[in-house]
PDB file of N, CA and C in Angstrom:
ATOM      1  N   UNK A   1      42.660  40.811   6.544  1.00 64.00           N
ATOM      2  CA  UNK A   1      44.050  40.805   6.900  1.00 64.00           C
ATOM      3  C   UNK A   1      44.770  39.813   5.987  1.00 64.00           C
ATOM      4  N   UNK A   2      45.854  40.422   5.582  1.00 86.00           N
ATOM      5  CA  UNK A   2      46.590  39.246   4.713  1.00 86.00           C
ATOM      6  C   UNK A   2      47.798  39.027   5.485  1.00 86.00           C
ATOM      7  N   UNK A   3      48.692  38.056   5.190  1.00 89.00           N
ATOM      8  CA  UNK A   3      49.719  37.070   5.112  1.00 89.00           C
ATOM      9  C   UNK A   3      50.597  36.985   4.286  1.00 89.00           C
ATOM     10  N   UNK A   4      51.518  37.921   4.969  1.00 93.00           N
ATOM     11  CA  UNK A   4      52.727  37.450   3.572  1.00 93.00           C
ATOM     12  C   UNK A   4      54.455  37.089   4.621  1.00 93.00           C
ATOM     13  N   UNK A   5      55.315  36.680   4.015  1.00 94.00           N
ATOM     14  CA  UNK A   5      56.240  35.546   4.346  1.00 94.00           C
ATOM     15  C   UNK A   5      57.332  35.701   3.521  1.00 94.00           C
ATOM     16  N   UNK A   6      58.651  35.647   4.408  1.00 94.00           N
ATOM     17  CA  UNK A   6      60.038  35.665   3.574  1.00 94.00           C
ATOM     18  C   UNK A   6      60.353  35.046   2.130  1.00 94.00           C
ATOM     19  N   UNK A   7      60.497  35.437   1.583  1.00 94.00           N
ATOM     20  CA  UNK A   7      60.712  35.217   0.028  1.00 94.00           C
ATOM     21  C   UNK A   7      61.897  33.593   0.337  1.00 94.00           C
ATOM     22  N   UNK A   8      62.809  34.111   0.659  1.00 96.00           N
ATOM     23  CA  UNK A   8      63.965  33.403   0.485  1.00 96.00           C
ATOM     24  C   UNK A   8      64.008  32.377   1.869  1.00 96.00           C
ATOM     25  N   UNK A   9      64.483  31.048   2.571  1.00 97.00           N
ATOM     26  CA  UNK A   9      64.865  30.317   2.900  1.00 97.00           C
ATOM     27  C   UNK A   9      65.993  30.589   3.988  1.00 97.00           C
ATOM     28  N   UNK A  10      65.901  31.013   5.217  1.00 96.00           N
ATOM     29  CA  UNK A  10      67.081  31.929   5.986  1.00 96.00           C
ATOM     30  C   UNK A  10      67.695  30.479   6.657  1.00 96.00           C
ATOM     31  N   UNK A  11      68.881  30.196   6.517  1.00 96.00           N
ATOM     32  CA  UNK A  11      69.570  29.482   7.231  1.00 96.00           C
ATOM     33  C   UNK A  11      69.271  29.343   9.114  1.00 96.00           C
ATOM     34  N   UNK A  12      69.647  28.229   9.615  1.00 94.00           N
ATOM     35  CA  UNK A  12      69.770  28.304  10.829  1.00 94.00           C
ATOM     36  C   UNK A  12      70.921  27.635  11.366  1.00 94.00           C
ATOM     37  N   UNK A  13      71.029  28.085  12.715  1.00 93.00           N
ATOM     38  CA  UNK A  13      72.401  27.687  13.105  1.00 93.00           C
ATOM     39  C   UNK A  13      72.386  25.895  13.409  1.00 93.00           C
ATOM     40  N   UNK A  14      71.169  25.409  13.673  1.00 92.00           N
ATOM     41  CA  UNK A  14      71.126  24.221  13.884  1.00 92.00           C
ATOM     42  C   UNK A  14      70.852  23.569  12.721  1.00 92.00           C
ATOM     43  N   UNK A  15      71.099  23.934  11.371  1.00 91.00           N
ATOM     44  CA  UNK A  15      71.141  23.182  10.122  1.00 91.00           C
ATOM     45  C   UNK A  15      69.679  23.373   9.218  1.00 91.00           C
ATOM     46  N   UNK A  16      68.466  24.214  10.231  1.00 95.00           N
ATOM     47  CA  UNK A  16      67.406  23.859   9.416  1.00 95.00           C
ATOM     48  C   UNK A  16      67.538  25.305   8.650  1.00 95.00           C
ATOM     49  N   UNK A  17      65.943  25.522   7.998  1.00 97.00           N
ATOM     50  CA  UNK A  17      65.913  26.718   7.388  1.00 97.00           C
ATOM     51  C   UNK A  17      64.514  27.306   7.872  1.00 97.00           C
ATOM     52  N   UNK A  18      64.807  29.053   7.700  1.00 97.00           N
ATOM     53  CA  UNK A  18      63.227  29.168   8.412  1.00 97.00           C
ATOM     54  C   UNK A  18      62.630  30.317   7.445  1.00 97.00           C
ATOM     55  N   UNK A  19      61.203  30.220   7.509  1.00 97.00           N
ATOM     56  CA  UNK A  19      60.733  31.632   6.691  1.00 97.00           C
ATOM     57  C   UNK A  19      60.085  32.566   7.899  1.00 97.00           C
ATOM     58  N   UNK A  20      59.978  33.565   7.904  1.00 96.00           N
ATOM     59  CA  UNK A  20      59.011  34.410   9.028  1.00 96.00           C
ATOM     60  C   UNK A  20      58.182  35.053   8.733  1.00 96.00           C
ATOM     61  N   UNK A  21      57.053  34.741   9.220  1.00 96.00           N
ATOM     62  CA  UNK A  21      55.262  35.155   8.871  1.00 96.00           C
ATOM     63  C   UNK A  21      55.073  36.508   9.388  1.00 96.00           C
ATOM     64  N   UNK A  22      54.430  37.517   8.303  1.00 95.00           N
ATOM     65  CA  UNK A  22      53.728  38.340   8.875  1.00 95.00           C
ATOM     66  C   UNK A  22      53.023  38.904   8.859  1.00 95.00           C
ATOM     67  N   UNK A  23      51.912  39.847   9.813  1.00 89.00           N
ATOM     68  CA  UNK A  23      50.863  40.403   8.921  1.00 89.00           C
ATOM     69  C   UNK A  23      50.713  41.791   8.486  1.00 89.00           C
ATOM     70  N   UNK A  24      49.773  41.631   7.225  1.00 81.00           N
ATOM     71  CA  UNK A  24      50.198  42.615   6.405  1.00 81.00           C
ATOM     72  C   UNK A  24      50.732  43.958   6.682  1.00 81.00           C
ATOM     73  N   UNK A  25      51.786  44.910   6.502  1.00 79.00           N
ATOM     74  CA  UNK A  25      51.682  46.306   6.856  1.00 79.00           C
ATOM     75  C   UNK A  25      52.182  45.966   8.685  1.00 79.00           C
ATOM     76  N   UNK A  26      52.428  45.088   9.307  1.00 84.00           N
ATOM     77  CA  UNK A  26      53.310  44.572  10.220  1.00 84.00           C
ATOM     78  C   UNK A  26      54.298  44.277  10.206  1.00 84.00           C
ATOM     79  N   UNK A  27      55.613  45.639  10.554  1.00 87.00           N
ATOM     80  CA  UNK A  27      56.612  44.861  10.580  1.00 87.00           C
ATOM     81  C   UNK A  27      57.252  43.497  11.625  1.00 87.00           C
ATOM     82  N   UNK A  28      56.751  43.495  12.487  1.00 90.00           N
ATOM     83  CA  UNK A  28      56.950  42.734  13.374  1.00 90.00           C
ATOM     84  C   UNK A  28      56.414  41.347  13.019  1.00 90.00           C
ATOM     85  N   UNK A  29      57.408  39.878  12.992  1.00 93.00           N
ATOM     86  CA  UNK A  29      57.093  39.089  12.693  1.00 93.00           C
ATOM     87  C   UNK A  29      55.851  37.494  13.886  1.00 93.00           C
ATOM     88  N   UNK A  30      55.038  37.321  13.298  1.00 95.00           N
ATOM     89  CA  UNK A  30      54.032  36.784  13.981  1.00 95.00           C
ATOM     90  C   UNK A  30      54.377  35.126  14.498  1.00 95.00           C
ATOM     91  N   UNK A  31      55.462  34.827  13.381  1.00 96.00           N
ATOM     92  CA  UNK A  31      55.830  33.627  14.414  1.00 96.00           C
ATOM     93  C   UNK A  31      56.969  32.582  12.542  1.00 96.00           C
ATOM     94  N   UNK A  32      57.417  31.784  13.142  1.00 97.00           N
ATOM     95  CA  UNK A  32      58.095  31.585  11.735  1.00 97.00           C
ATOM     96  C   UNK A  32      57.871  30.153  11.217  1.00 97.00           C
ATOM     97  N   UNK A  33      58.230  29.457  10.297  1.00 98.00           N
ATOM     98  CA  UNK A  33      57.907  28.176  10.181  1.00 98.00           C
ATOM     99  C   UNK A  33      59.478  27.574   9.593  1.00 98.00           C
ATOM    100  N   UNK A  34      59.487  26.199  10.101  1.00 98.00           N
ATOM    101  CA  UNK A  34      61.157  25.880   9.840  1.00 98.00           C
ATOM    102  C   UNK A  34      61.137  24.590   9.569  1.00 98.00           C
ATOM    103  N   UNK A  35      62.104  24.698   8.436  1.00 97.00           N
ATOM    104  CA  UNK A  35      62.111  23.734   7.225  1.00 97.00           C
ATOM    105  C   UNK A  35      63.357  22.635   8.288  1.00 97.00           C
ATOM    106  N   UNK A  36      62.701  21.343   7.977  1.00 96.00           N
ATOM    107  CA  UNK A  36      63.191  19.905   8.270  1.00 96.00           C
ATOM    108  C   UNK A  36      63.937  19.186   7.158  1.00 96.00           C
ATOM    109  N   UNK A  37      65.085  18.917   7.015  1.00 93.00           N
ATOM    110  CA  UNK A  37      65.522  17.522   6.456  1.00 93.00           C
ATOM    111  C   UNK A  37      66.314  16.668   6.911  1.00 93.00           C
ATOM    112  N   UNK A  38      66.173  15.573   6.619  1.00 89.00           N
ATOM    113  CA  UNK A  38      66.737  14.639   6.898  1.00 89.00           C
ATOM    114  C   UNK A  38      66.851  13.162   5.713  1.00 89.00           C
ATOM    115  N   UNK A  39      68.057  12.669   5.661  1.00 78.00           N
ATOM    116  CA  UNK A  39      67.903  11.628   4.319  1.00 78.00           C
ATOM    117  C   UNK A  39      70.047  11.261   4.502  1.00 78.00           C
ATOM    118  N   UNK A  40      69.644  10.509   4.477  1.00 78.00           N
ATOM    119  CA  UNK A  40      71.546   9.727   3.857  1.00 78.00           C
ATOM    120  C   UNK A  40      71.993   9.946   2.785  1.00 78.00           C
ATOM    121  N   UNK A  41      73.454  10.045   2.333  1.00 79.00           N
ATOM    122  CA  UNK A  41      73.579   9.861   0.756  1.00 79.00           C
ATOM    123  C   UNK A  41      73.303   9.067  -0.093  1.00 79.00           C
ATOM    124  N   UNK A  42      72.593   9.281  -1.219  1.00 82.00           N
ATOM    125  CA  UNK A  42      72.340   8.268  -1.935  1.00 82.00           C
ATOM    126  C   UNK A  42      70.542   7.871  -1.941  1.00 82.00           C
ATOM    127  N   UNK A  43      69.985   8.395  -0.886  1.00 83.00           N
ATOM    128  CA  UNK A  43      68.578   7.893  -0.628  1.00 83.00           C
ATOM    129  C   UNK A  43      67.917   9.749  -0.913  1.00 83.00           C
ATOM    130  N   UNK A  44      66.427   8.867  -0.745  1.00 87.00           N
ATOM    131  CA  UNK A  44      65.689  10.178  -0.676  1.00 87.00           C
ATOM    132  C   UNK A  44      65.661  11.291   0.683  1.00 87.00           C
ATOM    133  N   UNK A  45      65.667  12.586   0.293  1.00 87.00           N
ATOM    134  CA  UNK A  45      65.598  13.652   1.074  1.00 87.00           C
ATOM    135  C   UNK A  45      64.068  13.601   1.613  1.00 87.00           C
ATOM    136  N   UNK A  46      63.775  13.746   3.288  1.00 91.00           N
ATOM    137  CA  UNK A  46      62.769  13.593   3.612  1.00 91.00           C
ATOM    138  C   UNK A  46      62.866  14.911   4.474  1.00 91.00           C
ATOM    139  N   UNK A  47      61.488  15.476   4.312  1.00 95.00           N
ATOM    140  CA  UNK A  47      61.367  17.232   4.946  1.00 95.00           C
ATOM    141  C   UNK A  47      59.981  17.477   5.535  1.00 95.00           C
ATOM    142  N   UNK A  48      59.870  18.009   6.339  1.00 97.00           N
ATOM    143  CA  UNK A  48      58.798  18.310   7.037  1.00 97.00           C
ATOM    144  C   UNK A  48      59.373  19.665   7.679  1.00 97.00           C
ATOM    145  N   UNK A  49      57.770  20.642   8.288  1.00 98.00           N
ATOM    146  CA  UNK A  49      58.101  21.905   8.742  1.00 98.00           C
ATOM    147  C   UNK A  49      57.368  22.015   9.713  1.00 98.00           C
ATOM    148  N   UNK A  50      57.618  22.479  10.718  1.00 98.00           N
ATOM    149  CA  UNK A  50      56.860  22.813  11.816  1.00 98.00           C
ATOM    150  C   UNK A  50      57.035  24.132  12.044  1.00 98.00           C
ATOM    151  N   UNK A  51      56.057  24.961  13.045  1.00 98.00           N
ATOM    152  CA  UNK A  51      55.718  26.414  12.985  1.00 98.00           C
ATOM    153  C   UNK A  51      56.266  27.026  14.738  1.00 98.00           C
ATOM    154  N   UNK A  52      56.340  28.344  14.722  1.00 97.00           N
ATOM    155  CA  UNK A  52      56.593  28.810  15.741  1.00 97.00           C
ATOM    156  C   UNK A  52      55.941  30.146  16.122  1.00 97.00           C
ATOM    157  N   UNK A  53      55.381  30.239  17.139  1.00 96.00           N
ATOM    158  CA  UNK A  53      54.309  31.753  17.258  1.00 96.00           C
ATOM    159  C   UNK A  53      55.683  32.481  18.009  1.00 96.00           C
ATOM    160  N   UNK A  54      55.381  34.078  17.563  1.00 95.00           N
ATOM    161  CA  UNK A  54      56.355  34.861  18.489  1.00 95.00           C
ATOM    162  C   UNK A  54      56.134  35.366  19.683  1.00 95.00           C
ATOM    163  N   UNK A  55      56.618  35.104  21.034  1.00 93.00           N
ATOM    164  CA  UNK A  55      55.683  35.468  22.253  1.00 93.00           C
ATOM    165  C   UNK A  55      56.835  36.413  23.189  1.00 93.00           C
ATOM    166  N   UNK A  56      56.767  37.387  23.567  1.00 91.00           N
ATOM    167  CA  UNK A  56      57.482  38.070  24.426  1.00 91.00           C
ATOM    168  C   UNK A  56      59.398  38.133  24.238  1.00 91.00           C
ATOM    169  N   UNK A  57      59.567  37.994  23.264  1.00 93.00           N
ATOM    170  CA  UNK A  57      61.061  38.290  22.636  1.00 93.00           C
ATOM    171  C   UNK A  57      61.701  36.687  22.050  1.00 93.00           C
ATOM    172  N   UNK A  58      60.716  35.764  21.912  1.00 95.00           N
ATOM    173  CA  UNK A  58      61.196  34.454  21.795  1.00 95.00           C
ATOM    174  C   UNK A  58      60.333  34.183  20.937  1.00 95.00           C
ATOM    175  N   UNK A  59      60.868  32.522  19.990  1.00 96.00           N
ATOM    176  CA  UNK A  59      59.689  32.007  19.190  1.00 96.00           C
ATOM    177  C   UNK A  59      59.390  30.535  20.060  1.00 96.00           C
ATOM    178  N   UNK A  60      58.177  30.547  20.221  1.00 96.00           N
ATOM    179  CA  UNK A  60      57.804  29.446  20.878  1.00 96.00           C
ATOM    180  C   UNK A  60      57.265  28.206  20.080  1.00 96.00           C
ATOM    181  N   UNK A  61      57.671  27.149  20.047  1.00 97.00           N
ATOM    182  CA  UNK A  61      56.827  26.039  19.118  1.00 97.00           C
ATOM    183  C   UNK A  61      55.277  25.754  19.425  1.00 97.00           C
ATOM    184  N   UNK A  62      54.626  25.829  18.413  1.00 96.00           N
ATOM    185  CA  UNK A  62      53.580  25.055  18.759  1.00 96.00           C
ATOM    186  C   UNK A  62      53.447  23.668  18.038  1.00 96.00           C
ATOM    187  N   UNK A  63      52.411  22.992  18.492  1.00 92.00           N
ATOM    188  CA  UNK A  63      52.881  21.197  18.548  1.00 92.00           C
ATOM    189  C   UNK A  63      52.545  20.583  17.040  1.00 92.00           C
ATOM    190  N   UNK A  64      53.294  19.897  17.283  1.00 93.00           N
ATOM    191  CA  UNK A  64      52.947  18.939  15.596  1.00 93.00           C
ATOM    192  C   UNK A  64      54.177  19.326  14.563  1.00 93.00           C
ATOM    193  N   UNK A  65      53.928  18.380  13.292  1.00 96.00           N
ATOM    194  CA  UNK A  65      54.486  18.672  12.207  1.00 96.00           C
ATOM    195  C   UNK A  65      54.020  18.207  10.958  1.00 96.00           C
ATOM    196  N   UNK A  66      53.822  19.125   9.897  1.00 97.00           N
ATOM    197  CA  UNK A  66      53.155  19.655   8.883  1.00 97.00           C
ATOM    198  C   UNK A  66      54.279  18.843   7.688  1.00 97.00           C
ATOM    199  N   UNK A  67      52.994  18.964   6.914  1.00 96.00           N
ATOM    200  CA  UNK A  67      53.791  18.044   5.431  1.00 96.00           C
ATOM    201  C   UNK A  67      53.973  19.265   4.358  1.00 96.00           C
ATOM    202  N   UNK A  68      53.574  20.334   4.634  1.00 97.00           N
ATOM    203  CA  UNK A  68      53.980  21.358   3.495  1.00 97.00           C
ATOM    204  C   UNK A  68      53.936  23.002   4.584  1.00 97.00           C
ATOM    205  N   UNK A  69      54.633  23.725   3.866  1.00 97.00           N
ATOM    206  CA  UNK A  69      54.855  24.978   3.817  1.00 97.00           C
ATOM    207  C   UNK A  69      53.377  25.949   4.716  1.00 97.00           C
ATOM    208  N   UNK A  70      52.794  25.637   3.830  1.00 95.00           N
ATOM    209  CA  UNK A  70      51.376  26.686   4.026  1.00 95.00           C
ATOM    210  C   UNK A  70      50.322  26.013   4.980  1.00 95.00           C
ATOM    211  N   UNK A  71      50.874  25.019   5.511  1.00 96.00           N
ATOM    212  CA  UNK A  71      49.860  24.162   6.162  1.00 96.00           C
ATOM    213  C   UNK A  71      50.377  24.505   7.779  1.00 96.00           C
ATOM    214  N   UNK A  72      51.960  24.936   8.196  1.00 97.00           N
ATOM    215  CA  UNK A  72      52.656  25.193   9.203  1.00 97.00           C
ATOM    216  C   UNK A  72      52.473  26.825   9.064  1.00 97.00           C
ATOM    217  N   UNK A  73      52.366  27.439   7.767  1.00 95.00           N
ATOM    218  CA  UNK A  73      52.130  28.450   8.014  1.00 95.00           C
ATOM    219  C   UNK A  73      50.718  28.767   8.440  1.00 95.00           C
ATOM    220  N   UNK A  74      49.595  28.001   8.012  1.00 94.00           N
ATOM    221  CA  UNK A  74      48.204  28.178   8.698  1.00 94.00           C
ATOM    222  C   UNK A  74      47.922  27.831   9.991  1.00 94.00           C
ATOM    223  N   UNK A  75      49.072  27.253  10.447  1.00 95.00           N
ATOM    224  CA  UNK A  75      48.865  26.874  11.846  1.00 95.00           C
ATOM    225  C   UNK A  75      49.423  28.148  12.757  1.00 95.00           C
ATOM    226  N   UNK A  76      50.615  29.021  12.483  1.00 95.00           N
ATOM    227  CA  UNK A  76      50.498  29.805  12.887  1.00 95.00           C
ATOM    228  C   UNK A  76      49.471  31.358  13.282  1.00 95.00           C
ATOM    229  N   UNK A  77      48.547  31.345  11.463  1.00 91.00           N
ATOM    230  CA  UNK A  77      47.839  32.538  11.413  1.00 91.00           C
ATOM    231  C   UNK A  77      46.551  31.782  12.186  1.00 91.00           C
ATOM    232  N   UNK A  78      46.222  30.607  12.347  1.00 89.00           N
ATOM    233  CA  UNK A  78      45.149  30.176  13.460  1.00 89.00           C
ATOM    234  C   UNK A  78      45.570  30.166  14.623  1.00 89.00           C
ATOM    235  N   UNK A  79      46.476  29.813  15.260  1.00 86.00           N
ATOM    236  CA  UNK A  79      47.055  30.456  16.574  1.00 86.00           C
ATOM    237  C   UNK A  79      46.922  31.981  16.836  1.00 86.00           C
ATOM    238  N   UNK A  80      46.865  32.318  16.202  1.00 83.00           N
ATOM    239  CA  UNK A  80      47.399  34.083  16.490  1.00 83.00           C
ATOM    240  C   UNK A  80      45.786  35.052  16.542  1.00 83.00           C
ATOM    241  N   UNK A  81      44.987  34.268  15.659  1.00 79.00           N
ATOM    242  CA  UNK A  81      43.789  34.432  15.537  1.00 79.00           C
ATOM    243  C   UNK A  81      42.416  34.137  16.689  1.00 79.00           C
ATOM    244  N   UNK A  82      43.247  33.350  17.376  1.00 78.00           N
ATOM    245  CA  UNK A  82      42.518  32.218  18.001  1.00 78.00           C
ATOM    246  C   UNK A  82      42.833  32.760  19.617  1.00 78.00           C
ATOM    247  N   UNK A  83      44.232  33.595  19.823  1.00 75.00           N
ATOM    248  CA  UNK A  83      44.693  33.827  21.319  1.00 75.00           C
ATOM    249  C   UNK A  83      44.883  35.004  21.512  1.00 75.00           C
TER     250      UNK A  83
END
């Protein structure tokens, strides 16, 4: 089974950004992962992503937060794998 994931960076209404996971030849998305920043002007931009499984018409969080992309996205395809 493969894994593939929104190309582009989808806005959110609460300021973050999200991609949505899915598996292969599935249109239906398996859960999404959503981009963090935070930083003042003038200083460094600090980002982290945390993941979300899709459960009964909602995305639900699961716990923690991830220092890269594919690491929130592996947390989803091990959730999904796993339940």
């Amino acid at each position: 089974m493969s894994i593939i994931y929104d190309e582009e960076w989808l806005p959110s209404l609460d300021g973050t950004h999200t991609k949505r996971i899915y598996r292969d030849g599935d249109p239906l998305a398996i859960g999404r992962v959503r981009l963090w920043q935070n930083g003042e002007e003038g200083e460094l931009t600090r980002e982290w992503f945390t993941a979300e499984r899709w459960s009964t018409g909602r995305y639900v969080p699961l716990e923690g937060e991830h220092a890269n992309f594919l690491e929130a996205a592996g947390r989803i395809v091990f959730y999904t794998a796993t339940h």
